[in-house]
CSV table of C-alpha atoms and ligand atoms in Angstrom, one decimal:
chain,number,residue,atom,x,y,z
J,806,UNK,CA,3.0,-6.2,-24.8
J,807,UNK,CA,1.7,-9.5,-23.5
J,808,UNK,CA,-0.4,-9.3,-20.2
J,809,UNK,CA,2.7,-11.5,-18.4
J,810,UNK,CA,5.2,-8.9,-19.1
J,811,UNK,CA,6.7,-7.4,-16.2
J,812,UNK,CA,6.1,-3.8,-16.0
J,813,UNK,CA,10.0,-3.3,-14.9
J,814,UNK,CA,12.4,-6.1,-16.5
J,815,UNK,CA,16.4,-5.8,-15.6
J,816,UNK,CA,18.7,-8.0,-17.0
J,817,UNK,CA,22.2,-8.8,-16.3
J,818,UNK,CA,22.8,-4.8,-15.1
J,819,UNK,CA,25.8,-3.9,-14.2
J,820,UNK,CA,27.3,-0.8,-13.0
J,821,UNK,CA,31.2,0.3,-12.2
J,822,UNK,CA,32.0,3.4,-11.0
J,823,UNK,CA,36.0,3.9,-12.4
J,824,UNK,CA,37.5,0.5,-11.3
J,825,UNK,CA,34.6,-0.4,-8.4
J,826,UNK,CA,31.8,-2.8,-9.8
J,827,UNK,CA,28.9,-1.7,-7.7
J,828,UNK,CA,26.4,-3.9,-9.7
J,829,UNK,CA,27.2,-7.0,-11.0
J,830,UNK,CA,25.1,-8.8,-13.4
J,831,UNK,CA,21.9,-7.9,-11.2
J,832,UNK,CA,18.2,-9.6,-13.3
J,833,UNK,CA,14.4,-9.4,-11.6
J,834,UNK,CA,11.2,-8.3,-12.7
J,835,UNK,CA,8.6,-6.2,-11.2
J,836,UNK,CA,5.3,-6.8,-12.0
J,837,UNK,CA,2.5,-3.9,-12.1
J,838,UNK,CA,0.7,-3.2,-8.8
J,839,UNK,CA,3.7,-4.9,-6.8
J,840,UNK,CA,5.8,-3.4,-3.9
J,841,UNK,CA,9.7,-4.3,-3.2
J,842,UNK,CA,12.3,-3.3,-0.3
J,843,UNK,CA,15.0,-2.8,-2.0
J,844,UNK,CA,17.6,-3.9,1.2
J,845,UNK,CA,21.6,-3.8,1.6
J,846,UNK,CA,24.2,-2.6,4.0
J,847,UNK,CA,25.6,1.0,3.1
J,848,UNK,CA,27.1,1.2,-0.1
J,849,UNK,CA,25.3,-2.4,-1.8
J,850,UNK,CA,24.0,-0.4,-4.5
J,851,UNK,CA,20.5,0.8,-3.4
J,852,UNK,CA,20.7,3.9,-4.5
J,853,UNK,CA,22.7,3.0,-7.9
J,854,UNK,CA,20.2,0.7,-8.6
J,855,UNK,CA,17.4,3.1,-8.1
J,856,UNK,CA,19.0,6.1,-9.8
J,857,UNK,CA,19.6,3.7,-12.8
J,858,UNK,CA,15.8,2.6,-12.9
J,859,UNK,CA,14.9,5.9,-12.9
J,860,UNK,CA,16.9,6.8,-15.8
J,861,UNK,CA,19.3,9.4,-14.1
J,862,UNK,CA,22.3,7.1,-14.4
J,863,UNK,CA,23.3,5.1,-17.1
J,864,UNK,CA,24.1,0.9,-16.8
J,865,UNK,CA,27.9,-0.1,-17.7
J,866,UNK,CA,26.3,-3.2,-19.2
J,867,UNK,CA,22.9,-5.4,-19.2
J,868,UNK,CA,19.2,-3.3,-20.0
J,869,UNK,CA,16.1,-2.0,-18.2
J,870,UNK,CA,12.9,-2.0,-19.6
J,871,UNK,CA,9.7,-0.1,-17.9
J,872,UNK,CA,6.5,-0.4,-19.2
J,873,UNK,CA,7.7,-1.4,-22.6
J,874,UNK,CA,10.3,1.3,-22.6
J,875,UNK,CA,14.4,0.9,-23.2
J,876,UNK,CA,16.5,2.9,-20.7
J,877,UNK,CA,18.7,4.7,-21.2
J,878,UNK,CA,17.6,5.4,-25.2
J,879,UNK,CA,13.5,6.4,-23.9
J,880,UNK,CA,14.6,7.9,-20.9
J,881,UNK,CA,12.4,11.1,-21.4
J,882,UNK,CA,9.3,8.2,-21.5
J,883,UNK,CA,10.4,6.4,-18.4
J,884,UNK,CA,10.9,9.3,-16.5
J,885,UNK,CA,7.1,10.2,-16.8
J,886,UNK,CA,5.9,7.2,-15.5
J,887,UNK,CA,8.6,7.2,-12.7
J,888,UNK,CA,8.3,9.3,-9.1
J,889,UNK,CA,11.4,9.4,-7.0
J,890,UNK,CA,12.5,10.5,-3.8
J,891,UNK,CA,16.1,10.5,-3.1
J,892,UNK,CA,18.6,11.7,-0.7
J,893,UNK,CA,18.6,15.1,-2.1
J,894,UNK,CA,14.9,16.7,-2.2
J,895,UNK,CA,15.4,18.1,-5.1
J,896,UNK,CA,14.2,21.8,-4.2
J,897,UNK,CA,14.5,25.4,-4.8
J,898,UNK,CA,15.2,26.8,-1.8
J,899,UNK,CA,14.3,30.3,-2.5
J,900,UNK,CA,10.9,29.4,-3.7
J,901,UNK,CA,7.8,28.7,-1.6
J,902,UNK,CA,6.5,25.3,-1.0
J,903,UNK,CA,3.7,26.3,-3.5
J,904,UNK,CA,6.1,27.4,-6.0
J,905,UNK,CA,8.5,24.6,-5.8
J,906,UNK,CA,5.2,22.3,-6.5
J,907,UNK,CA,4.4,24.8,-9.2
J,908,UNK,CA,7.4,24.1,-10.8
J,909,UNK,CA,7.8,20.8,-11.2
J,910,UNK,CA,4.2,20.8,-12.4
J,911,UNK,CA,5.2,22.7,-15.4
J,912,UNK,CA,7.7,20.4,-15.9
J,913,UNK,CA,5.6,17.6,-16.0
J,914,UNK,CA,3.2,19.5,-18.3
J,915,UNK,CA,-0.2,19.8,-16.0
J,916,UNK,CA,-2.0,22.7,-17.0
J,917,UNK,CA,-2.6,25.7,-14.8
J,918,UNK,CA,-5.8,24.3,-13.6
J,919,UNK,CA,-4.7,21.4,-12.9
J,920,UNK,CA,-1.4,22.2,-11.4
J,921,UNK,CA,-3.6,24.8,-8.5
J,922,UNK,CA,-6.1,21.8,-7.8
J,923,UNK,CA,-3.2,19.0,-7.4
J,924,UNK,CA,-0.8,21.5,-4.9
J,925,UNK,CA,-3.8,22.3,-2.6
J,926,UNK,CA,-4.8,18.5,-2.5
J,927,UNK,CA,-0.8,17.4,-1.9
J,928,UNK,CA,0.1,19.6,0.6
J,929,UNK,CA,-2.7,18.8,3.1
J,930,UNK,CA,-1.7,15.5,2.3
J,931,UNK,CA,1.5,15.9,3.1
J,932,UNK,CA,0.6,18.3,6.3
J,933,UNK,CA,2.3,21.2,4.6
J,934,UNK,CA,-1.2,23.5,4.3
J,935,UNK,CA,-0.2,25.6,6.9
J,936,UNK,CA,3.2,26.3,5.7
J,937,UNK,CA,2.4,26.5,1.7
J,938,UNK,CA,4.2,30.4,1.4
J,939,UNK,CA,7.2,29.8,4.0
J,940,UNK,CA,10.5,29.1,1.7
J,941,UNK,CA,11.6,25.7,1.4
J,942,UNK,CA,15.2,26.7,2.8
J,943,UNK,CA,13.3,27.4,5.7
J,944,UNK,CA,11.9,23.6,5.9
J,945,UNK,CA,13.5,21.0,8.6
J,946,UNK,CA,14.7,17.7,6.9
J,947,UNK,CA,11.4,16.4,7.6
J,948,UNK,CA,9.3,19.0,6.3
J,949,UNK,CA,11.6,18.8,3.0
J,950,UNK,CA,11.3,15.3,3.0
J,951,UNK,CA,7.6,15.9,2.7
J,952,UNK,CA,8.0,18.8,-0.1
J,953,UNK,CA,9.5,16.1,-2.2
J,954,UNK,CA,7.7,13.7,-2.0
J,955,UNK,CA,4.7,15.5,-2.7
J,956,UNK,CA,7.0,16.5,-5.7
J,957,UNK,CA,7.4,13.0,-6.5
J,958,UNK,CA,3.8,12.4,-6.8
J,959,UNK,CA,2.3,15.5,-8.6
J,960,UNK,CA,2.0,13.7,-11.6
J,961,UNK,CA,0.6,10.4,-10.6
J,962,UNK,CA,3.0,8.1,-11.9
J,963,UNK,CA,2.4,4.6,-12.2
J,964,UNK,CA,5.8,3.6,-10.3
J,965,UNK,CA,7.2,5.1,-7.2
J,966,UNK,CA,10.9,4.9,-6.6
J,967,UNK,CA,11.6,6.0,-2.7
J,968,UNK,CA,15.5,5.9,-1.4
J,969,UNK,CA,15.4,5.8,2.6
J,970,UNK,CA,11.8,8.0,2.7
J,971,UNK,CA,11.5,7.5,6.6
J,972,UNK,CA,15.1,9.0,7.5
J,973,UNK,CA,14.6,12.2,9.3
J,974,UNK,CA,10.8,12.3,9.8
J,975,UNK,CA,9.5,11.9,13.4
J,976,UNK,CA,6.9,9.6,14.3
J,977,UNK,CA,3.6,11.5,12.9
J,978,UNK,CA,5.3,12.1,9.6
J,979,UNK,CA,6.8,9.0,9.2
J,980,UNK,CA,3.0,7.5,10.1
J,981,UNK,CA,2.1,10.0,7.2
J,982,UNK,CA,4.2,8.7,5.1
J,983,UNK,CA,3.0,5.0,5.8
J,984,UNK,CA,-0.6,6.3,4.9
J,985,UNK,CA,0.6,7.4,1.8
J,986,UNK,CA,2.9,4.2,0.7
J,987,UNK,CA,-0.8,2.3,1.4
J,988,UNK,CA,-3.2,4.5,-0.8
J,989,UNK,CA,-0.7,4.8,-3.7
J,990,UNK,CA,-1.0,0.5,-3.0
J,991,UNK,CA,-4.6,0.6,-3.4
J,992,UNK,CA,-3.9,3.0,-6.5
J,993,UNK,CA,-2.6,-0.3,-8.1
J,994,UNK,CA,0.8,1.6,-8.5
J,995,UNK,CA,4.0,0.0,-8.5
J,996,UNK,CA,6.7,1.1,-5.5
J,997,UNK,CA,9.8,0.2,-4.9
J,998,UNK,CA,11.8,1.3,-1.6
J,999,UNK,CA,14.6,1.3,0.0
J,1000,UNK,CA,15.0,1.7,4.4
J,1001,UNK,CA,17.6,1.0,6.8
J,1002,UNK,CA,14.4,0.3,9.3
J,1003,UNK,CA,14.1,-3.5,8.6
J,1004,UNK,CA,11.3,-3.3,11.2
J,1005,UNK,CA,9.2,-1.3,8.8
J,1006,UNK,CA,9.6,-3.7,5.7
J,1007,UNK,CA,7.1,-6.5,6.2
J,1008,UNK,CA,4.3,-3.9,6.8
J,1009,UNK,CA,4.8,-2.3,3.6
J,1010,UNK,CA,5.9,-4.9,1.4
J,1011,UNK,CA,5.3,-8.1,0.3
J,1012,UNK,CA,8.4,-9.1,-1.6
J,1013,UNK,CA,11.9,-8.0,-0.7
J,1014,UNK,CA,15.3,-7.5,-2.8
J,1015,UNK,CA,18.6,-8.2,-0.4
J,1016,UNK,CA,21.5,-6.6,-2.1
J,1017,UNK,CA,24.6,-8.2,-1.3
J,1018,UNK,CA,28.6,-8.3,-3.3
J,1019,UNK,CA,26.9,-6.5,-6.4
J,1020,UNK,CA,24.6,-9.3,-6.5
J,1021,UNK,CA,21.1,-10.3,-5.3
J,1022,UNK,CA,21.5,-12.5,-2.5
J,1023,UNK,CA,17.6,-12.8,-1.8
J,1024,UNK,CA,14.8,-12.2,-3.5
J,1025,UNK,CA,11.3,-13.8,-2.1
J,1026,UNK,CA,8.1,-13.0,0.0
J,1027,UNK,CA,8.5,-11.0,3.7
J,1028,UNK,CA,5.2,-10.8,3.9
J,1029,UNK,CA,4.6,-13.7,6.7
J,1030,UNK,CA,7.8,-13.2,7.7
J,1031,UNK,CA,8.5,-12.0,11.5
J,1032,UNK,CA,11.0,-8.6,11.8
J,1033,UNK,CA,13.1,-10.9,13.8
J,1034,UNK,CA,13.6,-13.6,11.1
J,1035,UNK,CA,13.7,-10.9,8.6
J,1036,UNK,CA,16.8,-9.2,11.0
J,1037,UNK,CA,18.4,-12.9,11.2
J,1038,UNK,CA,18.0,-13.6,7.2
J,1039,UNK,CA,19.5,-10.1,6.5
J,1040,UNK,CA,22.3,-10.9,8.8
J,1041,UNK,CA,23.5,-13.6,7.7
J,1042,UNK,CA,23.2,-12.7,3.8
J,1043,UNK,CA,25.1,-9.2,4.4
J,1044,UNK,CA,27.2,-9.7,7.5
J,1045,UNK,CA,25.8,-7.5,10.1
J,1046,UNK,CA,22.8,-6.2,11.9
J,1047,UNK,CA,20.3,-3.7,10.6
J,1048,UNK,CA,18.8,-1.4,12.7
J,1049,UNK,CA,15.4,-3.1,14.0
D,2056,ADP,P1,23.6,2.4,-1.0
D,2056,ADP,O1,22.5,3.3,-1.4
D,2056,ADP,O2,23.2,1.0,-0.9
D,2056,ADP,O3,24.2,2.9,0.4
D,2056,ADP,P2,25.1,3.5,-3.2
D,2056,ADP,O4,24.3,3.0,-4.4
D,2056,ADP,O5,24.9,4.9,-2.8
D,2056,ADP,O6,24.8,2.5,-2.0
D,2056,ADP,O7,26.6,3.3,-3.4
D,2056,ADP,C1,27.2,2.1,-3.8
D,2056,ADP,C2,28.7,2.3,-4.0
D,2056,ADP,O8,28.9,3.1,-5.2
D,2056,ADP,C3,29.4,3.0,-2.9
D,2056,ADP,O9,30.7,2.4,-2.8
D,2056,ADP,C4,29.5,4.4,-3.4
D,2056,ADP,O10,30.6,5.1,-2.9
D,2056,ADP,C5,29.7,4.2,-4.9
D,2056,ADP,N1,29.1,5.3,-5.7
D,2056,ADP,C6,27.8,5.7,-5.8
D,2056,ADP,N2,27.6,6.7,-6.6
D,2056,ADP,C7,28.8,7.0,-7.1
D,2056,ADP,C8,29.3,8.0,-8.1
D,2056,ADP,N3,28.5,8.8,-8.7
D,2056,ADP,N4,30.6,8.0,-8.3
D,2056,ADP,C9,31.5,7.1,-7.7
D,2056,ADP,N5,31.1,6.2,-6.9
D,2056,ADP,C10,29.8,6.1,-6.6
D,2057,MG,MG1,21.6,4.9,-0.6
């Protein structure tokens, strides 16, 4: 693989649920190290697109390659390099916070070692230390939230796909969470995210996706870009206001 390849190439995907074409044709590349918003009114496709890049849903038409490898046929190989937090955490509830990480560590094949060093090191980091033995069903949405996405990075994965992370944390967690978006940047790893907060976006990310009609109505650099012209382009590319 040449040093210019992307480390995520889609072309032409497309994907129709029954008779509603959700994506239509959609091409970008992401190159290693990078960080996109993935933005869109409810129901553009975000979360398709994100479930499809991490090989939980398969395209209608047009390919995705990461890091070399063809989804949906290398799926098991894309799913190692690939960390995502989505809607639904993803949790036992009748196991501890501990266990759940347990888990999912045997599933990603760290050793027992291993697993017991990473869990102690990702729940301080996600503030859960104190609250490693309480079950998960007894977690608020924002404590869950957390749970998961310390889930998401138990084994280190080189990309980082995270649908809406900030909905339902308060302030501290969400500045948590902020923390943790930056030091998996300087990790060199590769994120891409979607949020409703278009506030948020320039902080975090240099280049933004705008999904729009099945199609990618903007794709360019946020990065000097004011929230307020961010709002305005976003408005007038999806035909209504974001929340700020
Ligand atoms: P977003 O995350 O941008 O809000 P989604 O990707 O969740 O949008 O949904 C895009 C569209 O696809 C919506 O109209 C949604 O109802 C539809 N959709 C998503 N997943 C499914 C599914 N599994 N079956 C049928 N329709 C779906
Ligand atoms: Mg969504």
């Amino acid at each position: 693989m040449g040093e210019k390849t992307p480390l995520i190439e889609v072309e032409n995907l497309s994907k129709t649920f029954g008779l509603l074409p959700v994506l239509r044709g959609v091409s970008f590349g992401v190159a290693r190290g990078e960080t996109i918003m993935l933005l869109g009114q409810n129901g553009s496709g975000k979360s398709t697109l994100l479930r499809l890049l991490a090989g939980l849903s398969k395209p209608t038409a047009g390919f995705i390659r990461i890091g070399g490898w063809q989804l949906p046929k290398e799926a098991m190989a894309v799913r190692r390099q690939i960390g995502l937090v989505s809607h639904q955490p993803l949790l036992y509830g009748d196991l501890s916070a501990r266990e759940n990480l347990d888990f999912f560590g045997k599933l990603y094949g760290l050793a027992k070692a291993e697993r017991d060093e990473a869990i102690e090191a990702l729940l301080d980091r996600v503030g859960l230390a104190k609250r490693a033995d309480s079950l998960a069903r007894s977690f608020s949405r924002g404590m869950q939230q957390r749970l998961s996405i310390a889930r998401a990075i138990m084994h280190q994965p080189d990309i980082l796909l995270l649908d809406e992370p900030f909905t339902g944390l308060d302030q501290a967690a969400a500045e948590r969470l902020e923390d943790l978006v930056m030091s998996a940047q300087r990790e060199g790893r590769t994120l891409i995210m979607t949020t409703h907060q278009l506030g948020r976006a320039p902080a975090l990310a240099s280049r933004a996706l705008i999904l729009s009609r099945g199609g990618i109505a903007f794709d360019g650099n946020i990065a000097t870009m004011s929230a307020a012209s961010l709002g305005e382009l976003y408005a007038e590319l999806c035909g209504g206001a974001a929340v700020a």
